[in-house]
Short mmCIF file of C-alpha atoms in Angstrom, two decimals:
data_model
loop_
_atom_site.label_atom_id
_atom_site.label_comp_id
_atom_site.label_asym_id
_atom_site.label_seq_id
_atom_site.Cartn_x
_atom_site.Cartn_y
_atom_site.Cartn_z
CA MET A 73 49.90 106.77 61.99
CA GLU A 74 52.33 103.96 61.06
CA GLU A 75 52.75 105.35 57.53
CA GLN A 76 53.42 108.81 58.97
CA SER A 77 56.04 107.38 61.34
CA GLU A 78 57.82 105.63 58.48
CA TYR A 79 57.72 108.84 56.46
CA ASP A 80 59.22 110.76 59.37
CA ASP A 81 61.95 108.14 59.76
CA ALA A 82 62.74 108.40 56.06
CA ASP A 83 63.10 112.16 56.39
CA ARG A 84 65.32 111.76 59.45
CA LEU A 85 67.51 109.25 57.62
CA ALA A 86 67.87 111.58 54.64
CA GLU A 87 68.82 114.48 56.90
CA LEU A 88 71.29 112.36 58.85
CA LEU A 89 72.90 111.11 55.63
CA GLU A 90 73.35 114.70 54.45
CA ALA A 91 74.84 115.76 57.79
CA SER A 92 77.06 112.66 57.79
CA GLU A 93 78.45 113.56 54.38
CA ALA A 94 79.56 116.93 55.74
CA PHE A 95 81.00 115.16 58.77
CA ASP A 96 82.97 112.78 56.54
CA GLU A 97 84.47 115.72 54.67
CA ASP A 98 85.77 117.29 57.88
CA VAL A 99 87.01 113.98 59.31
CA GLY A 100 88.91 113.35 56.07
CA LYS A 101 90.53 116.80 56.28
CA LEU A 102 91.61 116.20 59.87
CA LEU A 103 93.03 112.75 59.09
CA ALA A 104 95.08 114.32 56.29
CA LYS A 105 96.66 116.64 58.87
CA CYS A 106 97.68 113.78 61.17
CA GLU A 107 101.27 112.87 60.32
CA ALA A 108 102.49 110.07 62.56
CA ARG A 109 106.23 109.48 62.77
CA THR A 110 106.68 106.66 65.27
CA LYS A 111 106.21 102.97 64.52
CA ARG A 112 103.20 102.86 66.84
CA GLY A 113 101.75 106.00 65.30
CA LEU A 114 102.16 104.82 61.72
CA ILE A 115 100.33 101.54 62.35
CA ALA A 116 97.54 103.31 64.22
CA SER A 117 97.22 105.91 61.46
CA ALA A 118 97.01 103.20 58.80
CA LEU A 119 94.21 101.52 60.76
CA CYS A 120 92.45 104.88 61.07
CA SER A 121 92.58 105.23 57.28
CA ALA A 122 91.12 101.74 56.88
CA ALA A 123 88.39 102.55 59.40
CA PHE A 124 87.54 105.79 57.63
CA GLU A 125 87.22 103.98 54.31
CA HIS A 126 84.86 101.39 55.81
CA GLY A 127 82.73 104.10 57.40
CA PHE A 128 82.69 106.25 54.28
CA SER A 129 81.59 103.25 52.23
CA GLN A 130 78.75 102.53 54.65
CA ARG A 131 77.30 105.99 54.12
CA VAL A 132 77.56 105.81 50.34
CA LEU A 133 75.92 102.39 50.27
CA LEU A 134 73.07 103.59 52.47
CA GLU A 135 72.54 106.55 50.17
CA ILE A 136 72.00 104.27 47.17
CA GLY A 137 69.86 101.76 49.06
CA LEU A 138 72.39 98.93 49.45
CA SER A 139 71.80 98.63 53.17
CA GLY A 140 72.67 94.93 53.44
CA THR A 141 76.25 95.49 52.37
CA ALA A 142 76.40 98.66 54.44
CA LEU A 143 75.38 96.74 57.55
CA SER A 144 77.92 94.02 56.74
CA LEU A 145 80.65 96.66 56.85
CA CYS A 146 79.73 97.61 60.42
CA ARG A 147 81.91 94.86 61.83
CA LEU A 148 84.92 95.75 59.67
CA HIS A 149 84.53 99.38 60.65
CA PHE A 150 84.20 98.64 64.35
CA GLU A 151 87.19 96.29 64.49
CA ALA A 152 89.43 98.71 62.58
CA VAL A 153 88.60 101.55 64.99
CA VAL A 154 89.16 99.39 68.09
CA ARG A 155 92.47 98.09 66.74
CA ALA A 156 93.57 101.62 65.85
CA THR A 157 92.85 102.85 69.37
CA TRP A 158 94.51 99.82 70.96
CA THR A 159 97.61 100.27 68.82
CA ALA A 160 97.87 103.99 69.57
CA GLU A 161 97.17 103.73 73.29
CA CYS A 162 97.92 100.24 74.58
CA ALA A 163 99.77 97.83 72.28
CA TYR A 164 102.83 96.27 73.88
CA ASP A 165 106.21 97.18 72.40
CA GLU A 166 106.96 93.48 71.88
CA TRP A 167 103.78 93.06 69.82
CA LEU A 168 104.62 96.14 67.73
CA GLU A 169 108.10 94.77 67.06
CA LYS A 170 106.71 91.44 65.87
CA PHE A 171 103.97 93.11 63.84
CA THR A 172 106.50 95.16 61.88
CA THR A 173 108.90 92.27 61.27
CA PRO A 174 108.76 90.92 57.69
CA VAL A 175 107.51 87.34 57.41
CA GLU A 176 109.23 84.98 55.02
CA GLY A 177 107.42 82.35 52.97
CA PRO A 178 105.04 82.07 50.02
CA GLU A 179 101.87 82.17 52.14
CA HIS A 180 100.64 85.27 53.91
CA VAL A 181 101.05 84.85 57.64
CA GLU A 182 100.29 87.50 60.24
CA PRO A 183 103.65 88.58 61.70
CA ALA A 184 102.27 88.81 65.25
CA ASP A 185 99.77 86.68 67.14
CA PRO A 186 96.31 88.22 66.79
CA VAL A 187 94.79 89.90 69.82
CA SER A 188 91.04 89.45 70.21
CA ILE A 189 88.71 92.44 70.13
CA SER A 190 87.44 91.64 73.63
CA LYS A 191 90.99 91.68 75.04
CA MET A 192 91.74 94.93 73.25
CA ILE A 193 88.61 96.54 74.68
CA LYS A 194 89.54 95.43 78.22
CA HIS A 195 93.04 96.85 77.73
CA ILE A 196 91.66 100.13 76.37
CA THR A 197 89.22 100.37 79.29
CA SER A 198 92.09 100.09 81.75
CA THR A 199 93.92 102.92 79.97
CA VAL A 200 91.16 105.20 78.62
CA LYS A 201 88.10 104.15 80.58
CA HIS A 202 85.30 106.06 78.81
CA VAL A 203 86.53 105.00 75.37
CA GLY A 204 86.78 101.35 76.38
CA GLU A 205 83.32 101.45 77.91
CA GLU A 206 81.87 102.88 74.69
CA TYR A 207 83.55 100.16 72.65
CA ALA A 208 82.26 97.52 75.06
CA LEU A 209 78.73 98.82 74.53
CA LEU A 210 79.09 98.73 70.76
CA ASN A 211 80.61 95.27 71.03
CA THR A 212 77.23 93.93 72.20
CA THR A 213 76.09 94.15 68.57
CA ILE A 214 78.79 91.68 67.47
CA PRO A 215 76.34 88.74 67.02
CA ALA A 216 74.34 90.74 64.47
CA MET A 217 77.56 91.87 62.78
CA HIS A 218 78.72 88.27 62.48
CA SER A 219 75.36 87.28 61.01
CA PHE A 220 75.57 89.86 58.23
CA VAL A 221 79.24 89.16 57.46
CA HIS A 222 78.77 85.38 57.33
CA SER A 223 75.38 85.40 55.57
CA GLY A 224 73.48 84.22 58.62
CA ALA A 225 69.88 84.75 59.68
CA GLN A 226 70.17 88.55 59.83
CA ALA A 227 71.32 88.69 56.22
CA VAL A 228 68.50 86.37 55.11
CA VAL A 229 65.82 88.37 56.95
CA HIS A 230 67.19 91.60 55.48
CA ALA A 231 67.05 90.20 51.95
CA LEU A 232 63.46 88.95 52.37
CA MET A 233 62.06 92.17 53.83
CA PRO A 234 60.51 94.49 51.20
CA VAL A 235 61.47 97.50 53.33
CA TYR A 236 64.12 97.24 56.03
CA PRO A 237 63.26 99.27 59.17
CA THR A 238 64.50 102.80 58.65
CA TYR A 239 65.06 103.37 62.36
CA THR A 240 67.57 100.50 62.33
CA LEU A 241 69.52 102.20 59.57
CA ILE A 242 69.43 105.46 61.49
CA GLY A 243 70.88 103.70 64.53
CA ALA A 244 73.63 102.12 62.42
CA LEU A 245 74.49 105.52 60.96
CA TRP A 246 74.61 107.13 64.39
CA ASN A 247 77.03 104.45 65.57
CA ARG A 248 79.09 104.86 62.40
CA ASN A 249 79.43 108.57 63.11
CA LEU A 250 80.46 107.90 66.70
CA LEU A 251 83.15 105.52 65.47
CA HIS A 252 84.30 108.14 62.95
CA LEU A 253 84.72 110.58 65.83
CA TYR A 254 86.85 108.05 67.70
CA THR A 255 88.82 107.41 64.51
CA ALA A 256 89.66 111.10 64.22
CA ASN A 257 90.61 111.28 67.90
CA THR A 258 92.83 108.20 67.59
CA ALA A 259 94.59 109.71 64.57
CA VAL A 260 95.28 112.87 66.57
CA VAL A 261 96.65 110.78 69.45
CA ALA A 262 98.84 108.81 67.03
CA ALA A 263 100.24 112.02 65.52
CA ARG A 264 101.24 113.37 68.95
CA ASP A 265 100.64 116.90 67.68
CA GLY A 266 99.09 119.25 70.23
CA LEU A 267 98.25 121.74 67.49
CA LEU A 268 95.59 119.33 66.24
CA LEU A 269 93.66 119.29 69.52
CA PRO A 270 91.68 122.49 68.76
CA ARG A 271 90.68 120.99 65.39
CA MET A 272 89.45 117.87 67.18
CA ARG A 273 87.38 119.93 69.60
CA LEU A 274 85.90 121.93 66.72
CA LEU A 275 85.04 118.73 64.85
CA ARG A 276 83.25 117.34 67.89
CA GLU A 277 81.29 120.54 68.52
CA LYS A 278 80.42 121.21 64.88
CA HIS A 279 79.02 117.75 64.25
CA ALA A 280 77.44 116.96 67.63
CA GLY A 281 74.08 116.57 65.89
CA CYS A 282 75.38 113.51 64.03
CA MET A 283 76.03 111.58 67.22
CA PRO A 284 73.70 109.10 68.94
CA PRO A 285 71.26 111.10 71.12
CA THR A 286 72.72 109.95 74.45
CA ARG A 287 76.33 110.68 73.41
CA LYS A 288 76.06 114.12 71.80
CA GLU A 289 77.80 115.81 74.73
CA MET A 290 80.43 113.13 75.23
CA ALA A 291 84.08 114.03 75.71
CA VAL A 292 86.70 112.39 73.55
#
């Protein structure tokens, strides 16, 4: 029975990876249509592009069996999406002004004081409640993300296991797809182009099967 379950999980992962590839193609096409023109929009769009690259890389790495690195990218992906949404929806004008001001000196220094992910999520929740609540839920996996990124216990256990649990990889891929959906939505918001809204709705409906089971009917 256990062998059959693992076999079924392997099939489900393969099917989800195939569906996720098609999803990535459509997300990429939509992002290419999002042309932001404001300072806020340009920064948010750049972060959306970074998030898309992280998510795309996760899928490719999972396809070739490099799940440890794929799981390490979860944190980068998550933070890029949250920061993109915060920039598009909530970032203060003063912060945007500082962030876009060139910094002098030989060493790289962030032009604006960093805002923590937890503060961004709280700010997003006060502005777009259901999005902030979803990010807060995903943020509960931060300890595991830290462990993979900083070569902690999770990374060691992963490396020692002959076969990493397939259901865990399925869950990571579901969350990746959910974040991709939020990335696309944030890019549309940043572009301030109402003509893109039907494309966003179509993307959500077409690829609902890629989403985590409890969020397939969610509204973005």
